[in-house]
Short mmCIF file of C-alpha atoms and ligand atoms in Angstrom, two decimals:
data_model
loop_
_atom_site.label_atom_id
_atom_site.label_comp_id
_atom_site.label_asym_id
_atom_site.label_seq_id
_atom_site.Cartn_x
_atom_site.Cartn_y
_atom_site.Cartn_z
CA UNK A 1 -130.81 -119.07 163.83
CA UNK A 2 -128.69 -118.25 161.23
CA UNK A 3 -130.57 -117.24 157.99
CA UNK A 4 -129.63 -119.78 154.51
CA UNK A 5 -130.05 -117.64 151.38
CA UNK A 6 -130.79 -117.83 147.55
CA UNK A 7 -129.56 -114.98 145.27
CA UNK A 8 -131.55 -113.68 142.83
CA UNK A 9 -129.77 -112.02 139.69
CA UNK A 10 -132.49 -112.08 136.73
CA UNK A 11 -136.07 -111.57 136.39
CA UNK A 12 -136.80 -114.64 134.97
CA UNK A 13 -135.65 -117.14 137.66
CA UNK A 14 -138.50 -115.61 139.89
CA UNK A 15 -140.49 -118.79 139.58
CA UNK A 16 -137.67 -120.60 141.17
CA UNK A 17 -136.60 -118.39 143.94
CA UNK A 18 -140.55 -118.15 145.04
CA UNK A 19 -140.83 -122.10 145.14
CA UNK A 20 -137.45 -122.42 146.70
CA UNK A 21 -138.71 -119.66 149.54
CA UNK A 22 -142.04 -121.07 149.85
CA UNK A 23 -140.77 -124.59 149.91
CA UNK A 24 -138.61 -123.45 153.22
CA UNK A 25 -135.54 -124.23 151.23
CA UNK A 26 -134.48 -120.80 151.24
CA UNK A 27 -135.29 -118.41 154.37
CA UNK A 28 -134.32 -115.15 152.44
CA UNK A 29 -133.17 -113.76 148.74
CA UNK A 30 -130.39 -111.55 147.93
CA UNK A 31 -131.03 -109.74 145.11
CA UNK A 32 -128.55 -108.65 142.80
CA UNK A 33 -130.54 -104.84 143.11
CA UNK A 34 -128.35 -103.01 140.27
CA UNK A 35 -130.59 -105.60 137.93
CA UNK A 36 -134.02 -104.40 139.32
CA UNK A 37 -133.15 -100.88 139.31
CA UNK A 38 -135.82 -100.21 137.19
CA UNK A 39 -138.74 -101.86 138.63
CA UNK A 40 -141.02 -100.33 141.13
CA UNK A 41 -140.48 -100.66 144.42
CA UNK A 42 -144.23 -101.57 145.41
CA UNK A 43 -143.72 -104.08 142.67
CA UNK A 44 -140.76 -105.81 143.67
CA UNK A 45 -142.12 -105.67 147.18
CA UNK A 46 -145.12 -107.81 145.36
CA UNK A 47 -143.14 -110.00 143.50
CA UNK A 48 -141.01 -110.78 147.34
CA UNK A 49 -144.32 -111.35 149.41
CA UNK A 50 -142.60 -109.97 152.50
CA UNK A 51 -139.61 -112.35 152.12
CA UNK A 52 -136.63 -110.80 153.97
CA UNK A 53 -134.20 -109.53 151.29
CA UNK A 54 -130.71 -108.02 151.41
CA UNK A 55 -129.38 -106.21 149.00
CA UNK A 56 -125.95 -107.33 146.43
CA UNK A 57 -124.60 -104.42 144.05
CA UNK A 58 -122.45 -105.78 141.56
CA UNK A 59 -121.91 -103.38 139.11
CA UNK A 60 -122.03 -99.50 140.84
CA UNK A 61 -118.14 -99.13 140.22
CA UNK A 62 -118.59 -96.53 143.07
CA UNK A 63 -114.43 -95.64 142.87
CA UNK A 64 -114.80 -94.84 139.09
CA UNK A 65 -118.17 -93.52 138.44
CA UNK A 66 -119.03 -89.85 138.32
CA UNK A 67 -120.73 -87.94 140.87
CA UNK A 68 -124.11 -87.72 138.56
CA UNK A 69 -124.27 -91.58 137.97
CA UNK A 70 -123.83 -91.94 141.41
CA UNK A 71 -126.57 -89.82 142.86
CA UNK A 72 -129.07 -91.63 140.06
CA UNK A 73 -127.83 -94.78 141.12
CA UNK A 74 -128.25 -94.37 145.18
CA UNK A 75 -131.63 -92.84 144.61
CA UNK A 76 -132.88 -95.95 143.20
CA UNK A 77 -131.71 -98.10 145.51
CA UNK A 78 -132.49 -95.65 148.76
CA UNK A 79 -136.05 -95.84 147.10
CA UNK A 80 -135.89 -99.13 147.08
CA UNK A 81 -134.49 -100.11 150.10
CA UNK A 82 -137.09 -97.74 152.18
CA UNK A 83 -139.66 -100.28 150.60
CA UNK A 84 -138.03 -103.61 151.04
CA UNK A 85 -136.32 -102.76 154.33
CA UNK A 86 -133.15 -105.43 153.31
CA UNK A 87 -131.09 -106.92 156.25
CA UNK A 88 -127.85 -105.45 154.50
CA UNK A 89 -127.02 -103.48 151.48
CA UNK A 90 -123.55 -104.78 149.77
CA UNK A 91 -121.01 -104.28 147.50
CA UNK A 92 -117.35 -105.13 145.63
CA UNK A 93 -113.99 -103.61 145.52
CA UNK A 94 -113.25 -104.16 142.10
CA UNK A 95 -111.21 -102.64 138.99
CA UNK A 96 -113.65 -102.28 136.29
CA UNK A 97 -111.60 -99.93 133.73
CA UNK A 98 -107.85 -98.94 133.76
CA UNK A 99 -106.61 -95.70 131.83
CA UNK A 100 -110.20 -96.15 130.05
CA UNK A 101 -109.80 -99.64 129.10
CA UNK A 102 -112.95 -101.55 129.67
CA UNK A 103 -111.98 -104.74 131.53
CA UNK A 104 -113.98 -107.83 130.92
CA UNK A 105 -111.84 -110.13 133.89
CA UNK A 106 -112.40 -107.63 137.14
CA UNK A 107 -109.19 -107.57 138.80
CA UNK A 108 -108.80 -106.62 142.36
CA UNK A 109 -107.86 -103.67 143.74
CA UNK A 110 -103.80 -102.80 143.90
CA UNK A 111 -103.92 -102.40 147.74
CA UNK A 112 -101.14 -100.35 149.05
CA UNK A 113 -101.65 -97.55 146.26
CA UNK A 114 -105.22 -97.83 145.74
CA UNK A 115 -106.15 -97.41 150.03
CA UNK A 116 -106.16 -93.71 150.24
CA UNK A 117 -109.32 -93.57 147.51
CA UNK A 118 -110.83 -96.55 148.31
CA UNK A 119 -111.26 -95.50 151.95
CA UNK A 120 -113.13 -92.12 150.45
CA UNK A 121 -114.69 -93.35 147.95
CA UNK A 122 -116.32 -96.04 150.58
CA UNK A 123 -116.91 -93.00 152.59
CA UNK A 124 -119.06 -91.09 150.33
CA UNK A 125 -120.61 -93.88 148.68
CA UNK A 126 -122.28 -94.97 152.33
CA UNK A 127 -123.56 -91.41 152.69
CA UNK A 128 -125.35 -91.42 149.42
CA UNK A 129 -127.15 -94.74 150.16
CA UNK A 130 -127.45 -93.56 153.60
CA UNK A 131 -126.50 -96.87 155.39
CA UNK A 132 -123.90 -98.90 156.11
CA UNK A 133 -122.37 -100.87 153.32
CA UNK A 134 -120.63 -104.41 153.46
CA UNK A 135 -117.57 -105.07 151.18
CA UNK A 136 -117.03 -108.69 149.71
CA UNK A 137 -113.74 -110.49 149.91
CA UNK A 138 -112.15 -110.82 146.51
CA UNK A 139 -111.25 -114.14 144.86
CA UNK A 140 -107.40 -113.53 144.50
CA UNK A 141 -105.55 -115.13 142.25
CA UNK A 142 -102.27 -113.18 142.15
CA UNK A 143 -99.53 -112.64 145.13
CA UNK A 144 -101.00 -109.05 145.95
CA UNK A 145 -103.97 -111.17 147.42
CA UNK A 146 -101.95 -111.49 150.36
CA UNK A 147 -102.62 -108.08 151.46
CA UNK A 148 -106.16 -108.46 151.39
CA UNK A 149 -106.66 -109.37 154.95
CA UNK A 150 -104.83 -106.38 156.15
CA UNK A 151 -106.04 -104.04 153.59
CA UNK A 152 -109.73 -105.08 154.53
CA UNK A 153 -109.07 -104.60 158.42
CA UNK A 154 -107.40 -101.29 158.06
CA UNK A 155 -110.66 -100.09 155.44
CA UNK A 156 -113.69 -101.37 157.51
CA UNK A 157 -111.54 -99.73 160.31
CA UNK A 158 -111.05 -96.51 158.92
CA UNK A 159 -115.00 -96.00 157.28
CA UNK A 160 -117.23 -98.29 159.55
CA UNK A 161 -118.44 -100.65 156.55
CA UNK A 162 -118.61 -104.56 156.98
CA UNK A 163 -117.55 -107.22 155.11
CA UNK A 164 -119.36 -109.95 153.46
CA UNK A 165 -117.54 -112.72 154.14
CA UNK A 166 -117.41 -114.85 150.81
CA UNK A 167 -116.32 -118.28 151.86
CA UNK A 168 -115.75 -119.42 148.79
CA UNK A 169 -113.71 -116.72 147.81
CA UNK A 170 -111.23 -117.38 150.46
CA UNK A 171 -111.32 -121.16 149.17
CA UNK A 172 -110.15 -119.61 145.48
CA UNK A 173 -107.83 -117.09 147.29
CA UNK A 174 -105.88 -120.25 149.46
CA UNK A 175 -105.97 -122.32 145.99
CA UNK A 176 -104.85 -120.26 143.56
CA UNK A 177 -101.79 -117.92 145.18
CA UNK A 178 -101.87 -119.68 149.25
CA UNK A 179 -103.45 -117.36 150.88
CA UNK A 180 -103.66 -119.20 153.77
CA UNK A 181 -107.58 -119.48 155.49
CA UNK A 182 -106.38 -118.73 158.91
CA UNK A 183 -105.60 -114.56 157.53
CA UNK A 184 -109.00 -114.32 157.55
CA UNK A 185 -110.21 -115.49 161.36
CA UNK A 186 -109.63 -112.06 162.71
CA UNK A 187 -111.69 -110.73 160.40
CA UNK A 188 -114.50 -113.45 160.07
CA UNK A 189 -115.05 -113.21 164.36
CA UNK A 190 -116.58 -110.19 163.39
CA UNK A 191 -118.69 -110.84 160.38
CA UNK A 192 -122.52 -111.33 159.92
CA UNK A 193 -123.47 -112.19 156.72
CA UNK A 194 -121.55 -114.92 154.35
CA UNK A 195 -121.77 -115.87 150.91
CA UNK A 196 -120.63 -119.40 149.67
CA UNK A 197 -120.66 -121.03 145.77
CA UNK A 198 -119.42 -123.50 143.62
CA UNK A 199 -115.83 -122.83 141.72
CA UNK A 200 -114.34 -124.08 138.44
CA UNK A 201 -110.95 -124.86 137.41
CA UNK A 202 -109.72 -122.18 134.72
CA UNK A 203 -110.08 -123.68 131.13
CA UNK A 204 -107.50 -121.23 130.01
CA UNK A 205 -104.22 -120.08 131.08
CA UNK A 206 -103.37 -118.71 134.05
CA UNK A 207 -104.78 -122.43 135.53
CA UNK A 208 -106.55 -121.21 138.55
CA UNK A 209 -109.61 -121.53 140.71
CA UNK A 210 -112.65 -119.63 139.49
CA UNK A 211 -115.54 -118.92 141.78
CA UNK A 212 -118.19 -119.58 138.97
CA UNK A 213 -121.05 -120.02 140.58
CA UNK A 214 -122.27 -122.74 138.67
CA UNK A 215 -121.19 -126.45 140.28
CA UNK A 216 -122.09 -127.53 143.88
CA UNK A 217 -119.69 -126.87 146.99
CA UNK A 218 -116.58 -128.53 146.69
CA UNK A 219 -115.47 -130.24 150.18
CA UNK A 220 -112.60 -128.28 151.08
CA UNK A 221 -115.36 -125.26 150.58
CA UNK A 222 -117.94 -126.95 152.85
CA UNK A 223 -115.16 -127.84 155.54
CA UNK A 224 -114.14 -124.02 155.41
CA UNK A 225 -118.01 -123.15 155.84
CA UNK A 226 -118.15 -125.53 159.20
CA UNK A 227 -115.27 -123.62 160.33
CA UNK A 228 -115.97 -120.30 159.51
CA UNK A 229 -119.69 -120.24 160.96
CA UNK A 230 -118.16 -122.07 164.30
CA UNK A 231 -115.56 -118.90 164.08
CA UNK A 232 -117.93 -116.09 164.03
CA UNK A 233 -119.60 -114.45 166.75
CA UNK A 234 -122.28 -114.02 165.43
CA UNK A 235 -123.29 -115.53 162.13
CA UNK A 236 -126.98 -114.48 160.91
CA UNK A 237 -127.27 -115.33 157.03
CA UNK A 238 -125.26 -117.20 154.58
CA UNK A 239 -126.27 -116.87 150.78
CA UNK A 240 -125.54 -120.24 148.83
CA UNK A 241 -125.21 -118.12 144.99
CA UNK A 242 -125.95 -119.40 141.79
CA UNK A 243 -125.55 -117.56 138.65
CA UNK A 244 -125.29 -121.21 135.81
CA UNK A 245 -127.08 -124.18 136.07
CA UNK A 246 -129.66 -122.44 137.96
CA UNK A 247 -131.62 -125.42 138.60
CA UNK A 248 -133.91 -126.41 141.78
CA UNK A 249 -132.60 -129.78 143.10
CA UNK A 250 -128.62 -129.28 142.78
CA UNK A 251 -128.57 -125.75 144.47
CA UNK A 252 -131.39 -127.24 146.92
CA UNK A 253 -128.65 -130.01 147.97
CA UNK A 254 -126.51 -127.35 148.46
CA UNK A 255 -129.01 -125.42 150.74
CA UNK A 256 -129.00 -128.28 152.83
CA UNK A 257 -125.89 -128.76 153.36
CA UNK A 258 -125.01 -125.45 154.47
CA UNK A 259 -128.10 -125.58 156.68
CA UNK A 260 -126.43 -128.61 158.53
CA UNK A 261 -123.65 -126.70 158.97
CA UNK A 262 -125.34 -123.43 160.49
CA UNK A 263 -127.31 -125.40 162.49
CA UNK A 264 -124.11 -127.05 163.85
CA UNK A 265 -122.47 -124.18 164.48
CA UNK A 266 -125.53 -122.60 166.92
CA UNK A 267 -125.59 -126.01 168.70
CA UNK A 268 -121.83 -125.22 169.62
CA UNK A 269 -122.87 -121.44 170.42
CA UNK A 270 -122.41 -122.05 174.33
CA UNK A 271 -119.04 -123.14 174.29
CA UNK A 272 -118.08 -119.98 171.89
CA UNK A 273 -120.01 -117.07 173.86
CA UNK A 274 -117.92 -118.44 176.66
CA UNK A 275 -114.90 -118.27 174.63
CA UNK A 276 -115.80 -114.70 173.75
CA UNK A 277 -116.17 -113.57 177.20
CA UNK A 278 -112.09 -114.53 177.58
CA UNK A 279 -110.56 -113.40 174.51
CA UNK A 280 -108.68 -110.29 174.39
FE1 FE2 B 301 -120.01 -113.77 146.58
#
C-alpha cells in the first residue's frame, strides 16, 4: 500500500499534523528536519508517537556550505535519524548564493557546468549523514530545465542517491518552459517516494507557474499523479505538502484524492509487474 503523507515544517502546526495522523488522514509526516534541528531527539520521537517519518532538508546548501557547518549539521540529523528511524532522508539541488550574493528566488542548478561538483558534493554529503540521500526534481521555469531529466539520470547514476519525485514540480516544469511530462517516465519507473502540492500563477513578471504550496491540486496535477503512480514500479509514499493555508479540511480533500489515486494504481499492480517482467 502506498503510504499518503503530511509535511510538517513548523512547530506550531503539531496539533494539526497529530489529528490529521490520528484521524487516518495521513499515514506518515515528513518533517522539514533542518527546522527541528534543535529539539531532542527523544522529544521529537514523543511529540511523533511512533508515526513513521521521513526526513525533508530544505535548507543544508550542502554544495556551498563549509566543511565545519556541514559536520554540525549531519550530526544533528544522524542523531536524529538513529532515533526516529525515517523511511528516507531528502534533499534539493538548489543555488542559494552566487559570487556571495544571497538569493531570495532559489534558482536551479546550471547543469552542464555545475555536474562535476554536484556529483561530489552529493558524494560526500551521503557519507556524512551516512545514508542514502534522495534529490527532488526542481520546478523549472527557464529553457535549461530541459536538461534536468538527463542531468538527474546521469547524477543518481554516478553517486547512488534517489530522487524524490515531485509531481507537481514536473506540472510547473511542463507549464512554464514545456518540459514535456513524458522526460521524466524513465526516471519515475524507478522512484519510491513522491511529493505533490498546489501551484500559483506568478503575480509578477516573469508570468509563470509557482509551486506554492498553498491551493489544492490543480487537475492537470492530479491527472499527472494517476499517471505517475500507475508508472512506477514501485510507489511506497506520496507527501501531499502544505506550507499556506495550512488548514485541516482543504489539505484533507486533497489527501483523499491522492489516496484514490494510489489505491488505483495498486489495483492495476498485476498488469504492471507483468509489464516489468518484459521490458528491457
Ligand atoms: Fe516538493
Amino acid at each position: 500500500m502506498v503510504k499518503v503523507g503530511v509535511n510538517w515544517t513548523r512547530g506550531v502546526h503539531l496539533p494539526l499534523i497529530q489529528q490529521m495522523v490520528g484521524g487516518r488522514v495521513a499515514d506518515f509526516v515528513e518533517v522539514l528536519i533542518d527546522n527541528f534541528l534543535h529539539v531532542e531527539p527523544r522529544a521529537m520521537a514523543e511529540a511523533l508517537d511512533g508515526v513513521p517519518v521521513a526526513f525533508h532538508i530544505m535548507h543544508s546548501r550542502f554544495m556551498e556550505r563549509g566543511p565545519e557547518d556541514l559536520a554540525f549539521m549531519a550530526g544533528r540529523i544522524r542523531a536524529l535519524a538513529r532515533e526516529l528511524k525515517p523511511i528516507y532522508i531528502s534533499d534539493h539541488l538548489l543555488r542559494f548564493s552566487i559570487e556571495g550574493r544571497e538569493l531570495i528566488y532559489l534558482p536551479e542548478l546550471d547543469y552542464g557546468p555545475a555536474y562535476d561538483g554536484a556529483r561530489r558534493a552529493v558524494l560526500a554529503w551521503q557519507d556524512r549523514l551516512e545514508s542514502r540521500v534522495l534529490f527532488e526534481n526542481y520546478p523549472s521555469v527557464f529553457d535549461a530545465g530541459h536538461e534536468q531529466p538527463a542531468f538527474l539520470e546521469s547524477l543518481l547514476r554516478d553517486t547512488g542517491a534517489g530522487l524524490l519525485f515531485d509531481i507537481s514540480n514536473a506540472v510547473c516544469a511542463q507549464r512554464n518552459c514545456g518540459l514535456s511530462l513524458s522526460a521524466w517516465d524513465r526516471l519515475v519507473r524507478d522512484t519510491e517516494h513522491f511529493h505533490v502540492a498546489g501551484y500559483e500563477p506568478s503575480t509578477e513578471p516573469p508570468f509563470v507557474t509557482l509551486d506554492m504550496h498553498g491551493t489544492n491540486l490543480a487537475d492537470d496535477t492530479l491527472a499527472y499523479t494517476e499517471h505517475a503512480l500507475r508508472v512506477a514500479w514501485h510507489p511506497s509514499t506520496i507527501s501531499v505538502e502544505r506550507d499556506n493555508n495550512v488548514e485541516l479540511e482543504p489539505w484533507s480533500a486533497d489527501l483523499s484524492a491522492v489516496r484514490r489515486l494510489a489505491e488505483l494504481s495498486v489495483s492495476q499492480r498485476p498488469g504492471r509487474l507483468e509489464e516489468r517482467a518484459h521490458a528491457p
